[in-house]
mmCIF file of C-alpha atoms in Angstrom:
data_model
loop_
_atom_site.group_PDB
_atom_site.id
_atom_site.type_symbol
_atom_site.label_atom_id
_atom_site.label_comp_id
_atom_site.label_asym_id
_atom_site.label_seq_id
_atom_site.Cartn_x
_atom_site.Cartn_y
_atom_site.Cartn_z
ATOM 1 C CA UNK A 1 85.723 -65.193 -119.987
ATOM 2 C CA UNK A 2 83.389 -64.105 -117.326
ATOM 3 C CA UNK A 3 83.866 -60.544 -115.772
ATOM 4 C CA UNK A 4 85.413 -59.987 -112.572
ATOM 5 C CA UNK A 5 83.266 -60.898 -109.643
ATOM 6 C CA UNK A 6 82.397 -58.020 -107.402
ATOM 7 C CA UNK A 7 82.420 -58.569 -103.636
ATOM 8 C CA UNK A 8 81.144 -56.451 -100.805
ATOM 9 C CA UNK A 9 82.738 -56.757 -97.353
ATOM 10 C CA UNK A 10 80.583 -55.651 -94.500
ATOM 11 C CA UNK A 11 82.713 -55.450 -91.198
ATOM 12 C CA UNK A 12 83.579 -52.655 -88.790
ATOM 13 C CA UNK A 13 87.232 -54.049 -88.280
ATOM 14 C CA UNK A 14 89.703 -52.061 -90.853
ATOM 15 C CA UNK A 15 92.430 -54.387 -90.200
ATOM 16 C CA UNK A 16 90.365 -57.388 -91.014
ATOM 17 C CA UNK A 17 88.752 -55.852 -94.066
ATOM 18 C CA UNK A 18 92.317 -54.818 -95.275
ATOM 19 C CA UNK A 19 93.436 -58.474 -94.634
ATOM 20 C CA UNK A 20 90.560 -60.445 -96.513
ATOM 21 C CA UNK A 21 90.408 -57.733 -99.454
ATOM 22 C CA UNK A 22 94.184 -58.202 -100.107
ATOM 23 C CA UNK A 23 93.660 -62.092 -100.138
ATOM 24 C CA UNK A 24 90.515 -61.647 -102.463
ATOM 25 C CA UNK A 25 92.203 -59.038 -104.769
ATOM 26 C CA UNK A 26 94.948 -61.667 -105.167
ATOM 27 C CA UNK A 27 92.598 -64.297 -106.701
ATOM 28 C CA UNK A 28 91.311 -61.381 -108.954
ATOM 29 C CA UNK A 29 88.038 -60.478 -107.130
ATOM 30 C CA UNK A 30 86.944 -56.819 -107.120
ATOM 31 C CA UNK A 31 86.201 -55.680 -103.628
ATOM 32 C CA UNK A 32 84.406 -52.782 -101.893
ATOM 33 C CA UNK A 33 83.982 -52.256 -98.143
ATOM 34 C CA UNK A 34 81.373 -50.901 -95.948
ATOM 35 C CA UNK A 35 82.261 -50.278 -92.090
ATOM 36 C CA UNK A 36 78.864 -50.012 -90.647
ATOM 37 C CA UNK A 37 75.489 -52.036 -91.228
ATOM 38 C CA UNK A 38 73.718 -48.754 -92.473
ATOM 39 C CA UNK A 39 76.394 -47.966 -95.397
ATOM 40 C CA UNK A 40 76.437 -51.783 -96.032
ATOM 41 C CA UNK A 41 72.717 -52.145 -96.515
ATOM 42 C CA UNK A 42 72.821 -48.818 -98.630
ATOM 43 C CA UNK A 43 75.483 -50.319 -100.876
ATOM 44 C CA UNK A 44 73.733 -53.480 -101.329
ATOM 45 C CA UNK A 45 70.446 -51.685 -102.356
ATOM 46 C CA UNK A 46 72.149 -49.264 -104.812
ATOM 47 C CA UNK A 47 74.786 -51.528 -106.601
ATOM 48 C CA UNK A 48 75.070 -55.031 -107.787
ATOM 49 C CA UNK A 49 77.228 -57.406 -105.895
ATOM 50 C CA UNK A 50 78.039 -61.080 -106.647
ATOM 51 C CA UNK A 51 78.645 -62.174 -103.104
ATOM 52 C CA UNK A 52 78.555 -60.489 -99.468
ATOM 53 C CA UNK A 53 80.956 -61.143 -96.971
ATOM 54 C CA UNK A 54 79.312 -60.228 -93.662
ATOM 55 C CA UNK A 55 80.416 -59.779 -90.017
ATOM 56 C CA UNK A 56 77.961 -60.217 -87.366
ATOM 57 C CA UNK A 57 79.209 -57.952 -84.238
ATOM 58 C CA UNK A 58 78.977 -54.359 -85.387
ATOM 59 C CA UNK A 59 77.489 -51.104 -84.276
ATOM 60 C CA UNK A 60 74.972 -51.745 -81.193
ATOM 61 C CA UNK A 61 75.403 -55.442 -81.172
ATOM 62 C CA UNK A 62 74.702 -58.304 -83.537
ATOM 63 C CA UNK A 63 73.883 -56.041 -86.146
ATOM 64 C CA UNK A 64 74.941 -58.296 -89.104
ATOM 65 C CA UNK A 65 71.884 -60.250 -88.329
ATOM 66 C CA UNK A 66 69.782 -57.372 -89.007
ATOM 67 C CA UNK A 67 71.350 -56.952 -92.625
ATOM 68 C CA UNK A 68 70.728 -60.688 -93.026
ATOM 69 C CA UNK A 69 67.141 -60.772 -92.165
ATOM 70 C CA UNK A 70 66.633 -57.728 -94.416
ATOM 71 C CA UNK A 71 68.373 -59.545 -97.487
ATOM 72 C CA UNK A 72 65.986 -62.362 -96.752
ATOM 73 C CA UNK A 73 63.020 -60.286 -96.900
ATOM 74 C CA UNK A 74 64.102 -58.516 -100.199
ATOM 75 C CA UNK A 75 63.236 -60.501 -103.243
ATOM 76 C CA UNK A 76 65.932 -58.826 -105.186
ATOM 77 C CA UNK A 77 68.728 -59.442 -102.629
ATOM 78 C CA UNK A 78 67.563 -62.599 -101.146
ATOM 79 C CA UNK A 79 69.642 -64.677 -103.828
ATOM 80 C CA UNK A 80 72.939 -63.001 -103.240
ATOM 81 C CA UNK A 81 75.301 -65.433 -101.508
ATOM 82 C CA UNK A 82 76.509 -64.637 -98.182
ATOM 83 C CA UNK A 83 79.752 -65.578 -96.416
ATOM 84 C CA UNK A 84 79.533 -64.939 -92.781
ATOM 85 C CA UNK A 85 82.876 -64.239 -91.459
ATOM 86 C CA UNK A 86 82.738 -63.607 -87.585
ATOM 87 C CA UNK A 87 84.462 -64.169 -84.234
ATOM 88 C CA UNK A 88 81.175 -64.706 -82.436
ATOM 89 C CA UNK A 89 82.009 -68.261 -81.083
ATOM 90 C CA UNK A 90 83.750 -66.783 -78.250
ATOM 91 C CA UNK A 91 80.718 -64.808 -77.269
ATOM 92 C CA UNK A 92 78.309 -67.612 -77.817
ATOM 93 C CA UNK A 93 80.491 -70.131 -76.137
ATOM 94 C CA UNK A 94 80.389 -67.917 -73.216
ATOM 95 C CA UNK A 95 76.697 -67.426 -73.018
ATOM 96 C CA UNK A 96 75.381 -70.574 -74.482
ATOM 97 C CA UNK A 97 77.903 -73.250 -74.037
ATOM 98 C CA UNK A 98 77.427 -76.154 -76.531
ATOM 99 C CA UNK A 99 75.030 -74.098 -78.864
ATOM 100 C CA UNK A 100 75.672 -74.200 -82.611
ATOM 101 C CA UNK A 101 76.511 -70.905 -84.063
ATOM 102 C CA UNK A 102 75.508 -70.989 -87.799
ATOM 103 C CA UNK A 103 72.372 -69.059 -87.936
ATOM 104 C CA UNK A 104 71.272 -69.794 -91.849
ATOM 105 C CA UNK A 105 69.530 -66.361 -91.842
ATOM 106 C CA UNK A 106 69.569 -66.256 -95.729
ATOM 107 C CA UNK A 107 68.933 -69.113 -98.288
ATOM 108 C CA UNK A 108 72.417 -69.184 -99.323
ATOM 109 C CA UNK A 109 74.975 -68.756 -96.668
ATOM 110 C CA UNK A 110 78.172 -70.100 -95.340
ATOM 111 C CA UNK A 111 80.023 -69.148 -92.167
ATOM 112 C CA UNK A 112 83.628 -69.101 -91.407
ATOM 113 C CA UNK A 113 85.218 -68.027 -88.176
ATOM 114 C CA UNK A 114 88.059 -65.566 -87.678
ATOM 115 C CA UNK A 115 90.949 -65.940 -87.824
ATOM 116 C CA UNK A 116 90.228 -67.401 -91.329
ATOM 117 C CA UNK A 117 92.713 -69.082 -93.409
ATOM 118 C CA UNK A 118 93.198 -67.606 -97.006
ATOM 119 C CA UNK A 119 92.730 -70.969 -98.618
ATOM 120 C CA UNK A 120 89.745 -71.695 -96.949
ATOM 121 C CA UNK A 121 88.370 -68.082 -97.555
ATOM 122 C CA UNK A 122 88.983 -68.557 -101.227
ATOM 123 C CA UNK A 123 87.406 -71.949 -101.585
ATOM 124 C CA UNK A 124 84.422 -70.796 -99.637
ATOM 125 C CA UNK A 125 83.988 -67.720 -102.017
ATOM 126 C CA UNK A 126 84.681 -69.864 -105.031
ATOM 127 C CA UNK A 127 82.134 -72.621 -104.097
ATOM 128 C CA UNK A 128 79.343 -70.020 -103.239
ATOM 129 C CA UNK A 129 79.794 -68.129 -106.514
ATOM 130 C CA UNK A 130 79.819 -71.309 -108.602
ATOM 131 C CA UNK A 131 76.626 -72.348 -106.743
ATOM 132 C CA UNK A 132 75.193 -69.070 -107.586
ATOM 133 C CA UNK A 133 75.950 -69.317 -111.394
ATOM 134 C CA UNK A 134 74.508 -72.868 -111.377
ATOM 135 C CA UNK A 135 71.364 -71.471 -109.942
ATOM 136 C CA UNK A 136 71.193 -68.756 -112.583
ATOM 137 C CA UNK A 137 72.007 -70.964 -115.503
ATOM 138 C CA UNK A 138 68.561 -72.766 -115.739
ATOM 139 C CA UNK A 139 66.862 -69.339 -115.268
ATOM 140 C CA UNK A 140 68.848 -68.171 -118.325
ATOM 141 C CA UNK A 141 67.900 -71.132 -120.488
ATOM 142 C CA UNK A 142 64.218 -70.655 -119.501
ATOM 143 C CA UNK A 143 64.466 -67.055 -120.526
ATOM 144 C CA UNK A 144 66.089 -67.912 -123.786
ATOM 145 C CA UNK A 145 63.538 -70.490 -124.676
ATOM 146 C CA UNK B 1 89.811 -49.319 -103.869
ATOM 147 C CA UNK B 2 89.086 -49.640 -100.124
ATOM 148 C CA UNK B 3 90.179 -46.347 -98.049
ATOM 149 C CA UNK B 4 91.005 -47.498 -94.509
ATOM 150 C CA UNK B 5 88.987 -45.444 -92.045
ATOM 151 C CA UNK B 6 90.861 -43.673 -89.015
ATOM 152 C CA UNK B 7 90.278 -44.476 -85.441
ATOM 153 C CA UNK B 8 87.940 -41.779 -85.069
ATOM 154 C CA UNK B 9 85.716 -42.912 -88.202
ATOM 155 C CA UNK B 10 85.832 -46.400 -86.611
ATOM 156 C CA UNK B 11 84.135 -44.895 -83.418
ATOM 157 C CA UNK B 12 81.728 -42.975 -85.701
ATOM 158 C CA UNK B 13 80.882 -46.208 -87.629
ATOM 159 C CA UNK B 14 80.572 -47.901 -83.989
ATOM 160 C CA UNK B 15 78.060 -45.177 -83.030
ATOM 161 C CA UNK B 16 76.385 -44.849 -86.307
ATOM 162 C CA UNK B 17 72.935 -45.519 -84.822
ATOM 163 C CA UNK B 18 73.491 -43.461 -81.446
ATOM 164 C CA UNK B 19 71.024 -40.402 -81.101
ATOM 165 C CA UNK B 20 72.813 -36.938 -80.678
ATOM 166 C CA UNK B 21 75.482 -35.201 -82.373
ATOM 167 C CA UNK B 22 78.749 -36.716 -83.850
ATOM 168 C CA UNK B 23 81.835 -37.056 -81.466
ATOM 169 C CA UNK B 24 83.665 -34.454 -83.584
ATOM 170 C CA UNK B 25 81.527 -31.546 -82.824
ATOM 171 C CA UNK B 26 82.786 -31.246 -79.097
ATOM 172 C CA UNK B 27 84.322 -28.036 -78.235
ATOM 173 C CA UNK B 28 86.208 -29.348 -75.423
ATOM 174 C CA UNK B 29 84.230 -27.329 -72.771
ATOM 175 C CA UNK B 30 84.657 -29.990 -70.036
ATOM 176 C CA UNK B 31 81.113 -29.948 -68.849
ATOM 177 C CA UNK B 32 81.056 -33.721 -69.162
ATOM 178 C CA UNK B 33 84.027 -34.217 -66.889
ATOM 179 C CA UNK B 34 83.064 -31.639 -64.291
ATOM 180 C CA UNK B 35 79.556 -33.299 -63.955
ATOM 181 C CA UNK B 36 80.878 -37.008 -64.062
ATOM 182 C CA UNK B 37 80.710 -38.715 -60.770
ATOM 183 C CA UNK B 38 83.055 -41.230 -61.897
ATOM 184 C CA UNK B 39 85.743 -38.776 -63.364
ATOM 185 C CA UNK B 40 88.018 -38.815 -60.001
ATOM 186 C CA UNK B 41 88.314 -42.640 -60.666
ATOM 187 C CA UNK B 42 89.292 -42.349 -64.464
ATOM 188 C CA UNK B 43 92.768 -41.984 -65.768
ATOM 189 C CA UNK B 44 91.475 -39.743 -68.487
ATOM 190 C CA UNK B 45 88.364 -37.581 -68.149
ATOM 191 C CA UNK B 46 85.346 -37.993 -70.558
ATOM 192 C CA UNK B 47 86.362 -34.618 -72.263
ATOM 193 C CA UNK B 48 90.111 -36.105 -72.799
ATOM 194 C CA UNK B 49 88.709 -39.411 -74.090
ATOM 195 C CA UNK B 50 86.807 -37.421 -76.834
ATOM 196 C CA UNK B 51 89.918 -35.308 -77.684
ATOM 197 C CA UNK B 52 92.007 -38.463 -77.841
ATOM 198 C CA UNK B 53 89.419 -40.176 -80.262
ATOM 199 C CA UNK B 54 89.461 -36.970 -82.514
ATOM 200 C CA UNK B 55 93.258 -37.394 -82.559
ATOM 201 C CA UNK B 56 92.999 -41.002 -83.440
ATOM 202 C CA UNK B 57 95.060 -42.268 -80.398
ATOM 203 C CA UNK B 58 93.676 -45.656 -80.567
ATOM 204 C CA UNK B 59 96.164 -47.378 -78.386
ATOM 205 C CA UNK B 60 95.765 -44.760 -75.723
ATOM 206 C CA UNK B 61 92.047 -44.724 -75.706
ATOM 207 C CA UNK B 62 92.137 -48.601 -75.344
ATOM 208 C CA UNK B 63 94.427 -48.634 -72.732
ATOM 209 C CA UNK B 64 92.450 -46.143 -70.517
ATOM 210 C CA UNK B 65 90.284 -47.109 -67.679
ATOM 211 C CA UNK B 66 87.782 -44.280 -68.270
ATOM 212 C CA UNK B 67 84.892 -46.094 -70.076
ATOM 213 C CA UNK B 68 84.977 -49.057 -67.655
ATOM 214 C CA UNK B 69 84.478 -46.552 -64.729
ATOM 215 C CA UNK B 70 81.445 -44.893 -66.418
ATOM 216 C CA UNK B 71 78.345 -45.660 -64.433
ATOM 217 C CA UNK B 72 75.888 -44.880 -67.226
ATOM 218 C CA UNK B 73 74.328 -42.063 -65.046
ATOM 219 C CA UNK B 74 73.799 -39.848 -68.420
ATOM 220 C CA UNK B 75 74.657 -36.636 -66.507
ATOM 221 C CA UNK B 76 77.165 -35.814 -69.231
ATOM 222 C CA UNK B 77 74.712 -36.716 -71.872
ATOM 223 C CA UNK B 78 71.899 -34.383 -70.780
ATOM 224 C CA UNK B 79 74.497 -31.563 -69.875
ATOM 225 C CA UNK B 80 76.405 -31.701 -73.121
ATOM 226 C CA UNK B 81 75.870 -28.168 -74.841
ATOM 227 C CA UNK B 82 76.577 -29.942 -78.153
ATOM 228 C CA UNK B 83 74.157 -32.760 -77.744
ATOM 229 C CA UNK B 84 76.737 -35.576 -77.871
ATOM 230 C CA UNK B 85 75.625 -38.762 -76.184
ATOM 231 C CA UNK B 86 78.695 -39.322 -74.427
ATOM 232 C CA UNK B 87 77.283 -42.280 -72.369
ATOM 233 C CA UNK B 88 76.509 -44.026 -75.672
ATOM 234 C CA UNK B 89 80.004 -43.335 -76.521
ATOM 235 C CA UNK B 90 81.394 -45.109 -73.291
ATOM 236 C CA UNK B 91 79.073 -48.052 -73.963
ATOM 237 C CA UNK B 92 80.518 -47.991 -77.559
ATOM 238 C CA UNK B 93 83.957 -48.224 -76.422
ATOM 239 C CA UNK B 94 83.192 -51.059 -74.039
ATOM 240 C CA UNK B 95 81.856 -53.007 -76.999
ATOM 241 C CA UNK B 96 84.657 -52.134 -79.178
ATOM 242 C CA UNK B 97 87.356 -53.260 -76.677
ATOM 243 C CA UNK B 98 85.340 -56.441 -75.587
ATOM 244 C CA UNK B 99 85.041 -57.515 -79.349
ATOM 245 C CA UNK B 100 88.611 -57.284 -79.911
ATOM 246 C CA UNK B 101 89.820 -58.458 -76.456
ATOM 247 C CA UNK B 102 91.790 -55.363 -75.962
ATOM 248 C CA UNK B 103 91.426 -53.963 -72.509
ATOM 249 C CA UNK B 104 93.934 -53.458 -69.529
ATOM 250 C CA UNK B 105 94.591 -56.168 -67.360
ATOM 251 C CA UNK B 106 93.223 -56.174 -63.849
ATOM 252 C CA UNK B 107 90.021 -54.402 -64.634
ATOM 253 C CA UNK B 108 86.691 -55.438 -63.061
ATOM 254 C CA UNK B 109 84.390 -54.086 -65.952
ATOM 255 C CA UNK B 110 85.166 -56.648 -68.717
ATOM 256 C CA UNK B 111 84.811 -59.656 -66.381
ATOM 257 C CA UNK B 112 81.859 -58.309 -64.567
ATOM 258 C CA UNK B 113 80.176 -57.422 -67.861
ATOM 259 C CA UNK B 114 80.587 -60.948 -69.035
ATOM 260 C CA UNK B 115 79.387 -62.719 -65.855
ATOM 261 C CA UNK B 116 76.449 -60.353 -65.734
ATOM 262 C CA UNK B 117 75.475 -61.216 -69.242
ATOM 263 C CA UNK B 118 75.842 -64.883 -68.388
ATOM 264 C CA UNK B 119 73.604 -64.625 -65.339
ATOM 265 C CA UNK B 120 70.886 -62.712 -67.311
ATOM 266 C CA UNK B 121 70.845 -65.354 -69.967
ATOM 267 C CA UNK B 122 70.565 -68.148 -67.356
ATOM 268 C CA UNK B 123 67.949 -66.705 -65.175
ATOM 269 C CA UNK B 124 66.656 -63.520 -66.632
ATOM 270 C CA UNK B 125 67.431 -61.572 -63.506
ATOM 271 C CA UNK B 126 70.468 -60.117 -61.850
ATOM 272 C CA UNK B 127 71.336 -61.628 -58.447
ATOM 273 C CA UNK B 128 73.731 -59.529 -56.532
ATOM 274 C CA UNK B 129 75.006 -62.141 -53.986
ATOM 275 C CA UNK B 130 76.152 -64.433 -56.763
ATOM 276 C CA UNK B 131 77.844 -61.603 -58.622
ATOM 277 C CA UNK B 132 79.656 -59.813 -55.915
ATOM 278 C CA UNK B 133 81.882 -62.522 -54.386
ATOM 279 C CA UNK B 134 84.318 -62.745 -57.462
ATOM 280 C CA UNK B 135 85.085 -58.987 -57.117
ATOM 281 C CA UNK B 136 84.616 -58.449 -53.142
ATOM 282 C CA UNK B 137 88.559 -58.716 -52.453
ATOM 283 C CA UNK B 138 89.441 -56.299 -55.355
ATOM 284 C CA UNK B 139 89.457 -53.175 -52.824
ATOM 285 C CA UNK B 140 91.273 -54.694 -49.989
ATOM 286 C CA UNK B 141 90.157 -55.409 -46.544
ATOM 287 C CA UNK B 142 88.968 -51.978 -46.105
ATOM 288 C CA UNK B 143 86.789 -52.505 -49.099
ATOM 289 C CA UNK B 144 85.518 -55.639 -48.072
ATOM 290 C CA UNK B 145 84.452 -54.366 -44.875
ATOM 291 C CA UNK B 146 82.578 -51.493 -46.576
ATOM 292 C CA UNK B 147 80.811 -54.123 -48.922
ATOM 293 C CA UNK B 148 79.762 -56.177 -45.889
ATOM 294 C CA UNK B 149 78.433 -53.155 -44.208
ATOM 295 C CA UNK B 150 76.570 -52.155 -47.300
ATOM 296 C CA UNK B 151 75.151 -55.763 -47.760
ATOM 297 C CA UNK B 152 74.092 -56.016 -44.190
ATOM 298 C CA UNK B 153 72.079 -52.562 -44.276
ATOM 299 C CA UNK B 154 70.606 -54.000 -47.616
ATOM 300 C CA UNK B 155 69.804 -57.317 -45.963
ATOM 301 C CA UNK B 156 68.020 -55.667 -42.684
ATOM 302 C CA UNK B 157 66.104 -53.681 -45.291
ATOM 303 C CA UNK B 158 64.844 -56.678 -47.077
ATOM 304 C CA UNK B 159 66.605 -55.452 -50.097
ATOM 305 C CA UNK B 160 69.207 -58.340 -50.350
ATOM 306 C CA UNK B 161 67.401 -61.709 -51.437
ATOM 307 C CA UNK B 162 69.456 -64.845 -50.167
ATOM 308 C CA UNK B 163 67.697 -67.163 -52.641
ATOM 309 C CA UNK B 164 68.036 -66.512 -56.375
ATOM 310 C CA UNK B 165 64.991 -66.115 -58.565
ATOM 311 C CA UNK B 166 64.149 -66.457 -62.132
ATOM 312 C CA UNK B 167 61.837 -64.728 -64.709
ATOM 313 C CA UNK B 168 58.683 -66.946 -65.194
ATOM 314 C CA UNK B 169 59.090 -69.040 -68.211
ATOM 315 C CA UNK B 170 62.992 -68.532 -68.452
ATOM 316 C CA UNK B 171 63.173 -70.971 -71.451
ATOM 317 C CA UNK B 172 60.840 -68.471 -73.471
ATOM 318 C CA UNK B 173 63.284 -65.765 -72.623
ATOM 319 C CA UNK B 174 66.275 -67.681 -73.819
ATOM 320 C CA UNK B 175 64.260 -68.135 -76.912
ATOM 321 C CA UNK B 176 63.881 -64.532 -77.255
ATOM 322 C CA UNK B 177 67.669 -63.745 -76.815
ATOM 323 C CA UNK B 178 68.441 -66.515 -79.290
ATOM 324 C CA UNK B 179 66.748 -64.201 -81.823
ATOM 325 C CA UNK B 180 69.058 -61.230 -81.070
ATOM 326 C CA UNK B 181 72.231 -63.382 -80.657
ATOM 327 C CA UNK B 182 72.752 -65.574 -83.547
ATOM 328 C CA UNK B 183 72.319 -69.104 -82.663
ATOM 329 C CA UNK B 184 71.448 -72.101 -85.080
ATOM 330 C CA UNK B 185 68.283 -73.275 -83.085
ATOM 331 C CA UNK B 186 66.319 -71.766 -80.120
ATOM 332 C CA UNK B 187 68.125 -72.218 -77.100
#
């Protein structure tokens, strides 16, 4: 049996973090949280996580993007699957009506909007983790050969 | 195990990148409130807002009009003997309440902020004659007459354009904004 997957939530809203952490814990995921972009990035650089759940609007503005851009540039972190969970559509729709929101800042990411349905959240997390495992498998085989 | 942050920690997280000292070093001297030109219009002075944050009075802070009346003159910030960036705190609280859609009804600030941002995205410039009409009746007939007098004086001095202008290459400007605001493709 594979070890429990470790997930990091970077979001400044404690209510939301509490809600999604409890959903993820019921599905036997291990969760940690960072409440500002600086702590989030520090956690990503110092520990190993299997998946990142990322909010966009934090601190001075759309700082989730800052984290995503840094992840993209870091060869060690660029393969972490990222699930962007954001309520940004309201802001975007107001400023840029009709524009698509999903930014695709990292090679592997998915976007769900707040408020998120528990089933949808778990499904997206499972899909992203399975895809990450599938990507690792050929690498492991190459390493063994 | 996740430890839930208190409201004062939430505000500290919001202001993690702000220059100056953390809010909790405030010694409640009241210099910010006595120097603030907008304090007479606020339901709680800047000093009181800091004390309320330190006491984790989240609902009371969000129900306050204080940060919406802040004119961002930075008098409080330059005079704070503890080096707290109080004006940044006011901006932070505006962001906090806008992102959560939690602000008192009837305030001009939130609506104005959104209209202003939309105008800047569209044209790259502020055009007061288009912004003002939505709010001109808020202060009653006397307020309206006062605004008209100010507008006339500005117009006679050539400081109130009647035709809106745009920045050159507004499309490039919008593309630049789309680097900051997460969009799937350039606007």
